[in-house]
Amino acid sequence: MLYAARTVCARAPRSRRAACLGLGAAALSWATGCEGPFSALDPAGKDAEQIATLFYVMVAGGGLIWLAVMGLAIYALARPSATRDRKKIRMLVVGGGVAFPTVVLTALLTHGLSLMPELLDPGPMDGLKIRVIGEQWWWRVQYEVPGGAPFELANELRLPVGRRTPIGLEATEIIHAFWVPALAGKIDMIPGRKNRLALEPTRTGVFGGACAEYCGLSHAKMLFEVVVLEPDEFDAWVEAQRAPAARPQAGSPAANGELLFQALGCGACHTVRGTEATGTIGPDLTHVASRRRIGANLLDADRAGLRRWLTDLKQLKPGVHMPSFDMLPERELAAITAYLEGLR
Ligand code: CUA
């Protein structure tokens, strides 16, 4: 795009080249600003599509009104005041200043309110249900899928494409807000209250989610991902998540890592289903390495990411409740990392 703008502008006369490049840059920011996993203007969900349409209607309507007002202002300035007809002026003020805004704002309000029932429709309540709880500063995600045991994960939602899934939203200590711009609108998560939202993705892909309410030191580091899958891929993922944690091979560094994990008391805060670790303060780690990211979308869920989380988390996420393990010798860090890496 930038290349195209420069090529086209090179042919423009020297005096108009700056204006041409300016227009090109504006077009570039417009075109690229609308894409990406966090974009509400690149919708991948039914609700987000309606919100994006509403946005474009408002921008177009607002733009037209702005042009009309500017036109009238220029007209009024350019015309000598002696030629003005008082009666016409009064009609213009009443028509343009009272009647027009009343009609336009009423129409916009009616249209906006008419979208509400659809946006608030939770979808079928007898199928897949997800509960997301805002913690400091991460997302506890609980799945209830008919035909099997519930399970928990963190900072990642997986959804089947084309199905409306109700999401229950709660918080423990402080107000957060759940927002996946490409899929739906946002809604607050308030301690002591149950809010609800539904996600209905229209295409597969990975979409970004963020906390949209200032909630303390690491608010800006409270992100998550929504992975939208084909229904059969989603069912396979559910089966894998329901399974207990993989056990490391006896005598391997990962087996040593599991012993260290227990000895250091990690299980007091974290659950690893199928082992003695049953803590519920921190994220469930049963299948932590099957996720795309860890630390609320801070690092990849691979060896390097897991290792860095153990030692650098105070820098990575200020205010986090988990203690840093940078005092451990390298051998022990490597063993714990190997154990976590095996939790797929
Ligand atoms: Cu949670 Cu901001």
mmCIF file of C-alpha atoms and ligand atoms in Angstrom:
data_model
loop_
_atom_site.group_PDB
_atom_site.id
_atom_site.type_symbol
_atom_site.label_atom_id
_atom_site.label_comp_id
_atom_site.label_asym_id
_atom_site.label_seq_id
_atom_site.Cartn_x
_atom_site.Cartn_y
_atom_site.Cartn_z
ATOM 1 C CA MET A 1 0.000 0.000 0.000
ATOM 2 C CA LEU A 2 2.770 2.431 0.982
ATOM 3 C CA TYR A 3 4.701 1.317 -2.095
ATOM 4 C CA ALA A 4 1.628 1.920 -4.269
ATOM 5 C CA ALA A 5 1.111 5.400 -2.763
ATOM 6 C CA ARG A 6 4.755 6.352 -3.409
ATOM 7 C CA THR A 7 4.665 5.073 -6.976
ATOM 8 C CA VAL A 8 1.461 6.930 -7.744
ATOM 9 C CA CYS A 9 2.618 10.121 -5.992
ATOM 10 C CA ALA A 10 5.936 10.129 -7.865
ATOM 11 C CA ARG A 11 3.964 10.970 -11.016
ATOM 12 C CA ALA A 12 2.120 13.854 -9.362
ATOM 13 C CA PRO A 13 3.383 17.420 -9.905
ATOM 14 C CA ARG A 14 5.948 18.472 -7.298
ATOM 15 C CA SER A 15 3.529 20.982 -5.695
ATOM 16 C CA ARG A 16 0.910 18.303 -5.072
ATOM 17 C CA ARG A 17 3.262 15.512 -4.001
ATOM 18 C CA ALA A 18 3.007 16.235 -0.256
ATOM 19 C CA ALA A 19 -0.810 16.256 -0.380
ATOM 20 C CA CYS A 20 -0.754 13.020 -2.382
ATOM 21 C CA LEU A 21 1.505 11.295 0.168
ATOM 22 C CA GLY A 22 -0.675 12.619 3.017
ATOM 23 C CA LEU A 23 -3.771 11.119 1.420
ATOM 24 C CA GLY A 24 -1.871 7.873 0.812
ATOM 25 C CA ALA A 25 -0.807 7.673 4.469
ATOM 26 C CA ALA A 26 -4.410 8.296 5.590
ATOM 27 C CA ALA A 27 -5.652 5.561 3.263
ATOM 28 C CA LEU A 28 -2.932 3.217 4.586
ATOM 29 C CA SER A 29 -3.838 3.796 8.221
ATOM 30 C CA TRP A 30 -7.513 3.363 7.336
ATOM 31 C CA ALA A 31 -6.932 0.107 5.484
ATOM 32 C CA THR A 32 -4.528 -1.475 7.987
ATOM 33 C CA GLY A 33 -6.226 -0.061 11.101
ATOM 34 C CA CYS A 34 -9.373 -2.072 10.406
ATOM 35 C CA GLU A 35 -7.686 -5.461 10.302
ATOM 36 C CA GLY A 36 -6.138 -7.607 12.990
ATOM 37 C CA PRO A 37 -7.265 -9.927 15.786
ATOM 38 C CA PHE A 38 -8.430 -7.066 18.022
ATOM 39 C CA SER A 39 -10.439 -5.144 15.439
ATOM 40 C CA ALA A 40 -14.132 -4.398 15.951
ATOM 41 C CA LEU A 41 -14.212 -3.244 12.314
ATOM 42 C CA ASP A 42 -13.077 -6.633 11.007
ATOM 43 C CA PRO A 43 -15.933 -8.591 12.598
ATOM 44 C CA ALA A 44 -15.878 -12.375 12.898
ATOM 45 C CA GLY A 45 -18.993 -12.722 15.029
ATOM 46 C CA LYS A 46 -22.697 -12.047 14.527
ATOM 47 C CA ASP A 47 -22.911 -9.444 17.294
ATOM 48 C CA ALA A 48 -19.722 -7.679 16.178
ATOM 49 C CA GLU A 49 -21.130 -7.465 12.632
ATOM 50 C CA GLN A 50 -24.198 -5.626 13.925
ATOM 51 C CA ILE A 51 -22.070 -3.309 16.032
ATOM 52 C CA ALA A 52 -19.768 -2.577 13.060
ATOM 53 C CA THR A 53 -22.793 -1.805 10.852
ATOM 54 C CA LEU A 54 -24.135 0.541 13.515
ATOM 55 C CA PHE A 55 -20.720 2.232 13.642
ATOM 56 C CA TYR A 56 -20.640 2.779 9.873
ATOM 57 C CA VAL A 57 -24.221 4.118 9.881
ATOM 58 C CA MET A 58 -23.278 6.574 12.649
ATOM 59 C CA VAL A 59 -20.072 7.668 10.893
ATOM 60 C CA ALA A 60 -21.836 8.143 7.551
ATOM 61 C CA GLY A 61 -24.800 9.970 9.154
ATOM 62 C CA GLY A 62 -22.522 12.128 11.321
ATOM 63 C CA GLY A 63 -20.343 12.909 8.293
ATOM 64 C CA LEU A 64 -23.320 13.988 6.172
ATOM 65 C CA ILE A 65 -24.675 16.213 8.940
ATOM 66 C CA TRP A 66 -21.240 17.751 9.461
ATOM 67 C CA LEU A 67 -20.960 18.502 5.739
ATOM 68 C CA ALA A 68 -24.451 20.090 5.718
ATOM 69 C CA VAL A 69 -23.638 22.270 8.751
ATOM 70 C CA MET A 70 -20.314 23.379 7.232
ATOM 71 C CA GLY A 71 -22.067 24.157 3.931
ATOM 72 C CA LEU A 72 -24.649 26.292 5.710
ATOM 73 C CA ALA A 73 -21.988 28.085 7.743
ATOM 74 C CA ILE A 74 -20.008 28.947 4.615
ATOM 75 C CA TYR A 75 -23.195 30.040 2.865
ATOM 76 C CA ALA A 76 -24.140 32.279 5.808
ATOM 77 C CA LEU A 77 -20.664 33.850 5.952
ATOM 78 C CA ALA A 78 -20.468 34.431 2.219
ATOM 79 C CA ARG A 79 -23.873 36.101 1.889
ATOM 80 C CA PRO A 80 -24.265 39.753 2.855
ATOM 81 C CA SER A 81 -26.473 40.038 5.953
ATOM 82 C CA ALA A 82 -28.775 42.650 4.367
ATOM 83 C CA THR A 83 -30.167 40.076 1.948
ATOM 84 C CA ARG A 84 -31.184 37.629 4.726
ATOM 85 C CA ASP A 85 -34.852 36.873 5.216
ATOM 86 C CA ARG A 86 -35.675 36.750 8.983
ATOM 87 C CA LYS A 87 -38.573 34.349 8.505
ATOM 88 C CA LYS A 88 -36.443 31.866 6.556
ATOM 89 C CA ILE A 89 -33.712 32.097 9.168
ATOM 90 C CA ARG A 90 -36.200 31.281 11.957
ATOM 91 C CA MET A 91 -37.506 28.321 9.964
ATOM 92 C CA LEU A 92 -33.956 27.083 9.473
ATOM 93 C CA VAL A 93 -33.171 27.368 13.192
ATOM 94 C CA VAL A 94 -36.356 25.555 14.234
ATOM 95 C CA GLY A 95 -36.109 22.991 11.436
ATOM 96 C CA GLY A 96 -32.367 22.318 11.575
ATOM 97 C CA GLY A 97 -31.835 22.947 15.291
ATOM 98 C CA VAL A 98 -34.926 21.341 16.829
ATOM 99 C CA ALA A 99 -36.922 19.186 14.403
ATOM 100 C CA PHE A 100 -34.002 17.574 12.545
ATOM 101 C CA PRO A 101 -31.971 16.474 15.606
ATOM 102 C CA THR A 102 -35.157 15.229 17.304
ATOM 103 C CA VAL A 103 -36.035 13.040 14.333
ATOM 104 C CA VAL A 104 -32.458 11.819 13.687
ATOM 105 C CA LEU A 105 -31.594 11.092 17.332
ATOM 106 C CA THR A 106 -34.932 9.328 17.889
ATOM 107 C CA ALA A 107 -34.343 7.168 14.810
ATOM 108 C CA LEU A 108 -30.783 6.334 15.949
ATOM 109 C CA LEU A 109 -31.920 5.552 19.492
ATOM 110 C CA THR A 110 -34.744 3.342 18.200
ATOM 111 C CA HIS A 111 -32.356 1.517 15.869
ATOM 112 C CA GLY A 112 -29.742 1.073 18.646
ATOM 113 C CA LEU A 113 -32.342 -0.212 21.118
ATOM 114 C CA SER A 114 -33.827 -2.545 18.503
ATOM 115 C CA LEU A 115 -30.430 -4.305 18.328
ATOM 116 C CA MET A 116 -30.411 -4.947 22.096
ATOM 117 C CA PRO A 117 -32.664 -8.047 22.258
ATOM 118 C CA GLU A 118 -30.503 -9.827 19.676
ATOM 119 C CA LEU A 119 -27.227 -8.753 21.309
ATOM 120 C CA LEU A 120 -28.485 -9.890 24.727
ATOM 121 C CA ASP A 121 -29.862 -13.217 23.470
ATOM 122 C CA PRO A 122 -27.812 -15.806 25.399
ATOM 123 C CA GLY A 123 -28.425 -18.572 22.864
ATOM 124 C CA PRO A 124 -29.345 -22.158 23.773
ATOM 125 C CA MET A 125 -28.902 -22.762 27.512
ATOM 126 C CA ASP A 126 -28.964 -26.566 27.271
ATOM 127 C CA GLY A 127 -25.726 -26.898 25.291
ATOM 128 C CA LEU A 128 -22.175 -25.703 25.792
ATOM 129 C CA LYS A 129 -21.838 -23.163 28.599
ATOM 130 C CA ILE A 130 -18.759 -21.176 29.556
ATOM 131 C CA ARG A 131 -18.115 -19.210 32.714
ATOM 132 C CA VAL A 132 -15.308 -16.661 32.742
ATOM 133 C CA ILE A 133 -14.127 -15.217 36.044
ATOM 134 C CA GLY A 134 -11.935 -12.126 36.157
ATOM 135 C CA GLU A 135 -8.966 -12.615 38.493
ATOM 136 C CA GLN A 136 -5.968 -10.348 39.156
ATOM 137 C CA TRP A 137 -4.845 -10.304 36.312
ATOM 138 C CA TRP A 138 -5.959 -13.320 34.386
ATOM 139 C CA TRP A 139 -9.087 -15.108 33.222
ATOM 140 C CA ARG A 140 -10.408 -18.289 34.854
ATOM 141 C CA VAL A 141 -12.347 -20.176 32.198
ATOM 142 C CA GLN A 142 -14.772 -22.954 33.155
ATOM 143 C CA TYR A 143 -16.413 -25.208 30.558
ATOM 144 C CA GLU A 144 -19.605 -27.164 30.912
ATOM 145 C CA VAL A 145 -20.170 -29.361 27.894
ATOM 146 C CA PRO A 146 -23.143 -31.766 27.898
ATOM 147 C CA GLY A 147 -22.180 -35.423 28.046
ATOM 148 C CA GLY A 148 -19.096 -35.163 30.235
ATOM 149 C CA ALA A 149 -17.325 -33.668 33.216
ATOM 150 C CA PRO A 150 -16.723 -29.908 33.441
ATOM 151 C CA PHE A 151 -13.150 -28.653 33.129
ATOM 152 C CA GLU A 152 -11.203 -25.477 33.712
ATOM 153 C CA LEU A 153 -8.448 -23.623 31.904
ATOM 154 C CA ALA A 154 -7.094 -20.074 31.831
ATOM 155 C CA ASN A 155 -6.739 -17.150 29.459
ATOM 156 C CA GLU A 156 -8.035 -19.006 26.433
ATOM 157 C CA LEU A 157 -11.487 -19.800 25.075
ATOM 158 C CA ARG A 158 -12.135 -22.247 22.297
ATOM 159 C CA LEU A 159 -15.446 -22.096 20.497
ATOM 160 C CA PRO A 160 -17.128 -23.972 17.675
ATOM 161 C CA VAL A 161 -17.825 -21.811 14.630
ATOM 162 C CA GLY A 162 -21.433 -20.918 13.793
ATOM 163 C CA ARG A 163 -22.865 -21.726 17.225
ATOM 164 C CA ARG A 164 -24.109 -19.232 19.794
ATOM 165 C CA THR A 165 -22.437 -19.898 23.144
ATOM 166 C CA PRO A 166 -23.582 -18.251 26.377
ATOM 167 C CA ILE A 167 -20.736 -16.831 28.467
ATOM 168 C CA GLY A 168 -21.379 -16.168 32.167
ATOM 169 C CA LEU A 169 -19.137 -13.391 33.497
ATOM 170 C CA GLU A 170 -18.087 -12.878 37.099
ATOM 171 C CA ALA A 171 -15.223 -11.343 39.063
ATOM 172 C CA THR A 172 -13.596 -12.098 42.396
ATOM 173 C CA GLU A 173 -12.144 -8.912 43.879
ATOM 174 C CA ILE A 174 -12.446 -6.017 41.477
ATOM 175 C CA ILE A 175 -14.346 -4.937 38.354
ATOM 176 C CA HIS A 176 -12.966 -6.139 35.023
ATOM 177 C CA ALA A 177 -14.577 -6.022 31.573
ATOM 178 C CA PHE A 178 -14.685 -8.820 29.030
ATOM 179 C CA TRP A 179 -14.172 -7.712 25.443
ATOM 180 C CA VAL A 180 -13.466 -9.629 22.252
ATOM 181 C CA PRO A 181 -13.838 -6.771 19.731
ATOM 182 C CA ALA A 182 -13.965 -9.006 16.651
ATOM 183 C CA LEU A 183 -16.743 -11.177 18.105
ATOM 184 C CA ALA A 184 -19.080 -9.088 20.258
ATOM 185 C CA GLY A 185 -19.560 -6.041 22.429
ATOM 186 C CA LYS A 186 -18.045 -5.690 25.875
ATOM 187 C CA ILE A 187 -19.562 -6.122 29.284
ATOM 188 C CA ASP A 188 -18.365 -5.542 32.850
ATOM 189 C CA MET A 189 -17.488 -8.347 35.242
ATOM 190 C CA ILE A 190 -18.587 -7.218 38.679
ATOM 191 C CA PRO A 191 -17.857 -8.993 41.984
ATOM 192 C CA GLY A 192 -21.059 -10.418 43.452
ATOM 193 C CA ARG A 193 -22.971 -10.155 40.173
ATOM 194 C CA LYS A 194 -23.486 -12.476 37.240
ATOM 195 C CA ASN A 195 -23.436 -10.819 33.836
ATOM 196 C CA ARG A 196 -23.987 -12.578 30.586
ATOM 197 C CA LEU A 197 -22.860 -12.291 27.001
ATOM 198 C CA ALA A 198 -22.984 -14.630 24.027
ATOM 199 C CA LEU A 199 -20.361 -15.248 21.367
ATOM 200 C CA GLU A 200 -21.400 -16.447 17.922
ATOM 201 C CA PRO A 201 -18.337 -16.633 15.685
ATOM 202 C CA THR A 202 -18.972 -16.653 11.948
ATOM 203 C CA ARG A 203 -15.494 -17.803 10.861
ATOM 204 C CA THR A 204 -12.602 -19.785 12.274
ATOM 205 C CA GLY A 205 -9.426 -18.102 13.484
ATOM 206 C CA VAL A 206 -7.760 -16.646 16.546
ATOM 207 C CA PHE A 207 -9.202 -13.452 17.993
ATOM 208 C CA GLY A 208 -7.864 -11.246 20.741
ATOM 209 C CA GLY A 209 -9.669 -10.411 23.957
ATOM 210 C CA ALA A 210 -8.785 -7.803 26.556
ATOM 211 C CA CYS A 211 -9.843 -6.440 29.891
ATOM 212 C CA ALA A 212 -11.576 -3.153 29.092
ATOM 213 C CA GLU A 213 -11.910 -1.743 32.600
ATOM 214 C CA TYR A 214 -8.954 -0.395 34.546
ATOM 215 C CA CYS A 215 -8.370 -2.972 37.287
ATOM 216 C CA GLY A 216 -4.953 -2.189 38.765
ATOM 217 C CA LEU A 217 -1.260 -2.562 38.147
ATOM 218 C CA SER A 218 -1.336 -5.169 35.366
ATOM 219 C CA HIS A 219 -4.638 -4.201 33.723
ATOM 220 C CA ALA A 220 -2.893 -3.713 30.369
ATOM 221 C CA LYS A 221 -1.438 -7.232 30.672
ATOM 222 C CA MET A 222 -4.800 -8.898 31.115
ATOM 223 C CA LEU A 223 -5.364 -10.339 27.669
ATOM 224 C CA PHE A 224 -6.698 -13.604 26.307
ATOM 225 C CA GLU A 225 -7.383 -15.382 23.051
ATOM 226 C CA VAL A 226 -10.487 -16.901 21.531
ATOM 227 C CA VAL A 227 -9.719 -19.765 19.170
ATOM 228 C CA VAL A 228 -12.643 -20.532 16.858
ATOM 229 C CA LEU A 229 -12.601 -24.092 15.523
ATOM 230 C CA GLU A 230 -14.633 -26.297 13.201
ATOM 231 C CA PRO A 231 -17.168 -28.301 15.291
ATOM 232 C CA ASP A 232 -15.290 -31.632 14.987
ATOM 233 C CA GLU A 233 -11.978 -29.981 15.950
ATOM 234 C CA PHE A 234 -13.747 -28.384 18.898
ATOM 235 C CA ASP A 235 -15.162 -31.752 20.047
ATOM 236 C CA ALA A 236 -11.679 -33.312 19.865
ATOM 237 C CA TRP A 237 -10.260 -30.424 21.893
ATOM 238 C CA VAL A 238 -12.995 -30.870 24.558
ATOM 239 C CA GLU A 239 -12.136 -34.571 24.845
ATOM 240 C CA ALA A 240 -8.440 -33.757 25.280
ATOM 241 C CA GLN A 241 -9.162 -31.095 27.909
ATOM 242 C CA ARG A 242 -11.373 -33.464 29.906
ATOM 243 C CA ALA A 243 -8.588 -36.025 30.210
ATOM 244 C CA PRO A 244 -6.391 -35.933 33.339
ATOM 245 C CA ALA A 245 -2.865 -34.576 33.036
ATOM 246 C CA ALA A 246 -0.222 -36.553 31.163
ATOM 247 C CA ARG A 247 2.191 -38.233 33.593
ATOM 248 C CA PRO A 248 5.900 -37.892 32.900
ATOM 249 C CA GLN A 249 7.984 -40.950 32.139
ATOM 250 C CA ALA A 250 9.625 -42.397 35.268
ATOM 251 C CA GLY A 251 13.231 -41.227 35.687
ATOM 252 C CA SER A 252 12.934 -38.404 33.134
ATOM 253 C CA PRO A 253 13.771 -34.750 33.968
ATOM 254 C CA ALA A 254 10.012 -34.081 33.751
ATOM 255 C CA ALA A 255 9.361 -36.704 36.477
ATOM 256 C CA ASN A 256 11.912 -34.929 38.642
ATOM 257 C CA GLY A 257 10.133 -31.686 37.767
ATOM 258 C CA GLU A 258 6.812 -33.120 38.978
ATOM 259 C CA LEU A 259 8.407 -34.013 42.349
ATOM 260 C CA LEU A 260 9.843 -30.484 42.625
ATOM 261 C CA PHE A 261 6.470 -29.009 41.653
ATOM 262 C CA GLN A 262 4.890 -30.841 44.602
ATOM 263 C CA ALA A 263 7.800 -30.196 47.013
ATOM 264 C CA LEU A 264 7.855 -26.455 46.331
ATOM 265 C CA GLY A 265 4.141 -26.223 47.107
ATOM 266 C CA CYS A 266 3.005 -25.236 43.593
ATOM 267 C CA GLY A 267 -0.001 -27.509 44.091
ATOM 268 C CA ALA A 268 -1.302 -25.237 46.856
ATOM 269 C CA CYS A 269 -2.280 -22.695 44.200
ATOM 270 C CA HIS A 270 -2.499 -24.733 41.003
ATOM 271 C CA THR A 271 -4.521 -27.759 40.003
ATOM 272 C CA VAL A 272 -3.046 -30.465 37.815
ATOM 273 C CA ARG A 273 -5.919 -32.941 37.484
ATOM 274 C CA GLY A 274 -4.926 -36.510 38.231
ATOM 275 C CA THR A 275 -2.146 -35.478 40.622
ATOM 276 C CA GLU A 276 -1.933 -34.226 44.216
ATOM 277 C CA ALA A 277 -1.988 -30.613 42.998
ATOM 278 C CA THR A 278 -5.498 -29.330 43.709
ATOM 279 C CA GLY A 279 -5.009 -25.618 44.485
ATOM 280 C CA THR A 280 -7.551 -23.210 43.041
ATOM 281 C CA ILE A 281 -5.958 -19.790 43.658
ATOM 282 C CA GLY A 282 -4.003 -19.754 40.401
ATOM 283 C CA PRO A 283 -4.692 -21.069 36.897
ATOM 284 C CA ASP A 284 -5.450 -24.769 36.338
ATOM 285 C CA LEU A 285 -2.302 -26.199 34.739
ATOM 286 C CA THR A 286 -3.657 -29.627 33.715
ATOM 287 C CA HIS A 287 -3.107 -28.928 30.008
ATOM 288 C CA VAL A 288 -1.134 -25.681 30.233
ATOM 289 C CA ALA A 289 1.208 -26.564 27.349
ATOM 290 C CA SER A 290 -1.741 -27.238 25.042
ATOM 291 C CA ARG A 291 -2.635 -23.572 25.198
ATOM 292 C CA ARG A 292 -1.228 -21.086 22.744
ATOM 293 C CA ARG A 293 -0.038 -18.542 25.318
ATOM 294 C CA ILE A 294 0.572 -18.239 29.058
ATOM 295 C CA GLY A 295 0.463 -15.389 31.574
ATOM 296 C CA ALA A 296 -2.723 -13.920 30.037
ATOM 297 C CA ASN A 297 -1.265 -13.736 26.537
ATOM 298 C CA LEU A 298 2.210 -12.532 27.590
ATOM 299 C CA LEU A 299 4.379 -15.444 26.429
ATOM 300 C CA ASP A 300 4.161 -18.462 24.144
ATOM 301 C CA ALA A 301 3.271 -21.663 26.009
ATOM 302 C CA ASP A 302 6.544 -23.315 24.976
ATOM 303 C CA ARG A 303 9.736 -24.176 26.847
ATOM 304 C CA ALA A 304 11.201 -20.672 26.615
ATOM 305 C CA GLY A 305 7.947 -19.035 27.699
ATOM 306 C CA LEU A 306 7.358 -21.368 30.652
ATOM 307 C CA ARG A 307 10.958 -20.991 31.807
ATOM 308 C CA ARG A 308 10.798 -17.203 31.606
ATOM 309 C CA TRP A 309 7.515 -17.110 33.489
ATOM 310 C CA LEU A 310 9.079 -18.967 36.445
ATOM 311 C CA THR A 311 11.969 -16.530 36.834
ATOM 312 C CA ASP A 312 10.908 -13.167 35.345
ATOM 313 C CA LEU A 313 7.262 -12.900 36.303
ATOM 314 C CA LYS A 314 7.717 -9.917 38.610
ATOM 315 C CA GLN A 315 9.020 -7.916 35.638
ATOM 316 C CA LEU A 316 6.559 -9.488 33.223
ATOM 317 C CA LYS A 317 3.497 -8.810 35.329
ATOM 318 C CA PRO A 318 3.851 -6.273 38.164
ATOM 319 C CA GLY A 319 1.656 -6.997 41.182
ATOM 320 C CA VAL A 320 1.140 -10.680 40.373
ATOM 321 C CA HIS A 321 0.365 -12.868 43.415
ATOM 322 C CA MET A 322 2.680 -15.731 42.380
ATOM 323 C CA PRO A 323 6.169 -15.643 43.889
ATOM 324 C CA SER A 324 9.192 -15.626 41.586
ATOM 325 C CA PHE A 325 11.307 -18.796 41.427
ATOM 326 C CA ASP A 326 14.511 -17.172 40.185
ATOM 327 C CA MET A 327 16.374 -18.487 43.272
ATOM 328 C CA LEU A 328 16.125 -22.088 42.060
ATOM 329 C CA PRO A 329 19.243 -23.679 40.580
ATOM 330 C CA GLU A 330 19.262 -24.054 36.816
ATOM 331 C CA ARG A 331 18.868 -27.851 36.983
ATOM 332 C CA GLU A 332 15.646 -27.570 38.990
ATOM 333 C CA LEU A 333 14.239 -24.828 36.751
ATOM 334 C CA ALA A 334 14.904 -27.003 33.716
ATOM 335 C CA ALA A 335 13.169 -29.969 35.378
ATOM 336 C CA ILE A 336 10.051 -27.979 36.312
ATOM 337 C CA THR A 337 9.939 -26.473 32.822
ATOM 338 C CA ALA A 338 10.169 -29.972 31.313
ATOM 339 C CA TYR A 339 7.282 -31.104 33.530
ATOM 340 C CA LEU A 340 5.086 -28.142 32.579
ATOM 341 C CA GLU A 341 5.981 -28.534 28.908
ATOM 342 C CA GLY A 342 4.675 -32.112 29.090
ATOM 343 C CA LEU A 343 1.257 -30.993 30.383
ATOM 344 C CA ARG A 344 -0.361 -31.019 26.972
HETATM 345 CU CU1 CUA B 1 -8.923 -6.603 34.460
HETATM 346 CU CU2 CUA B 1 -8.508 -4.441 33.633
#
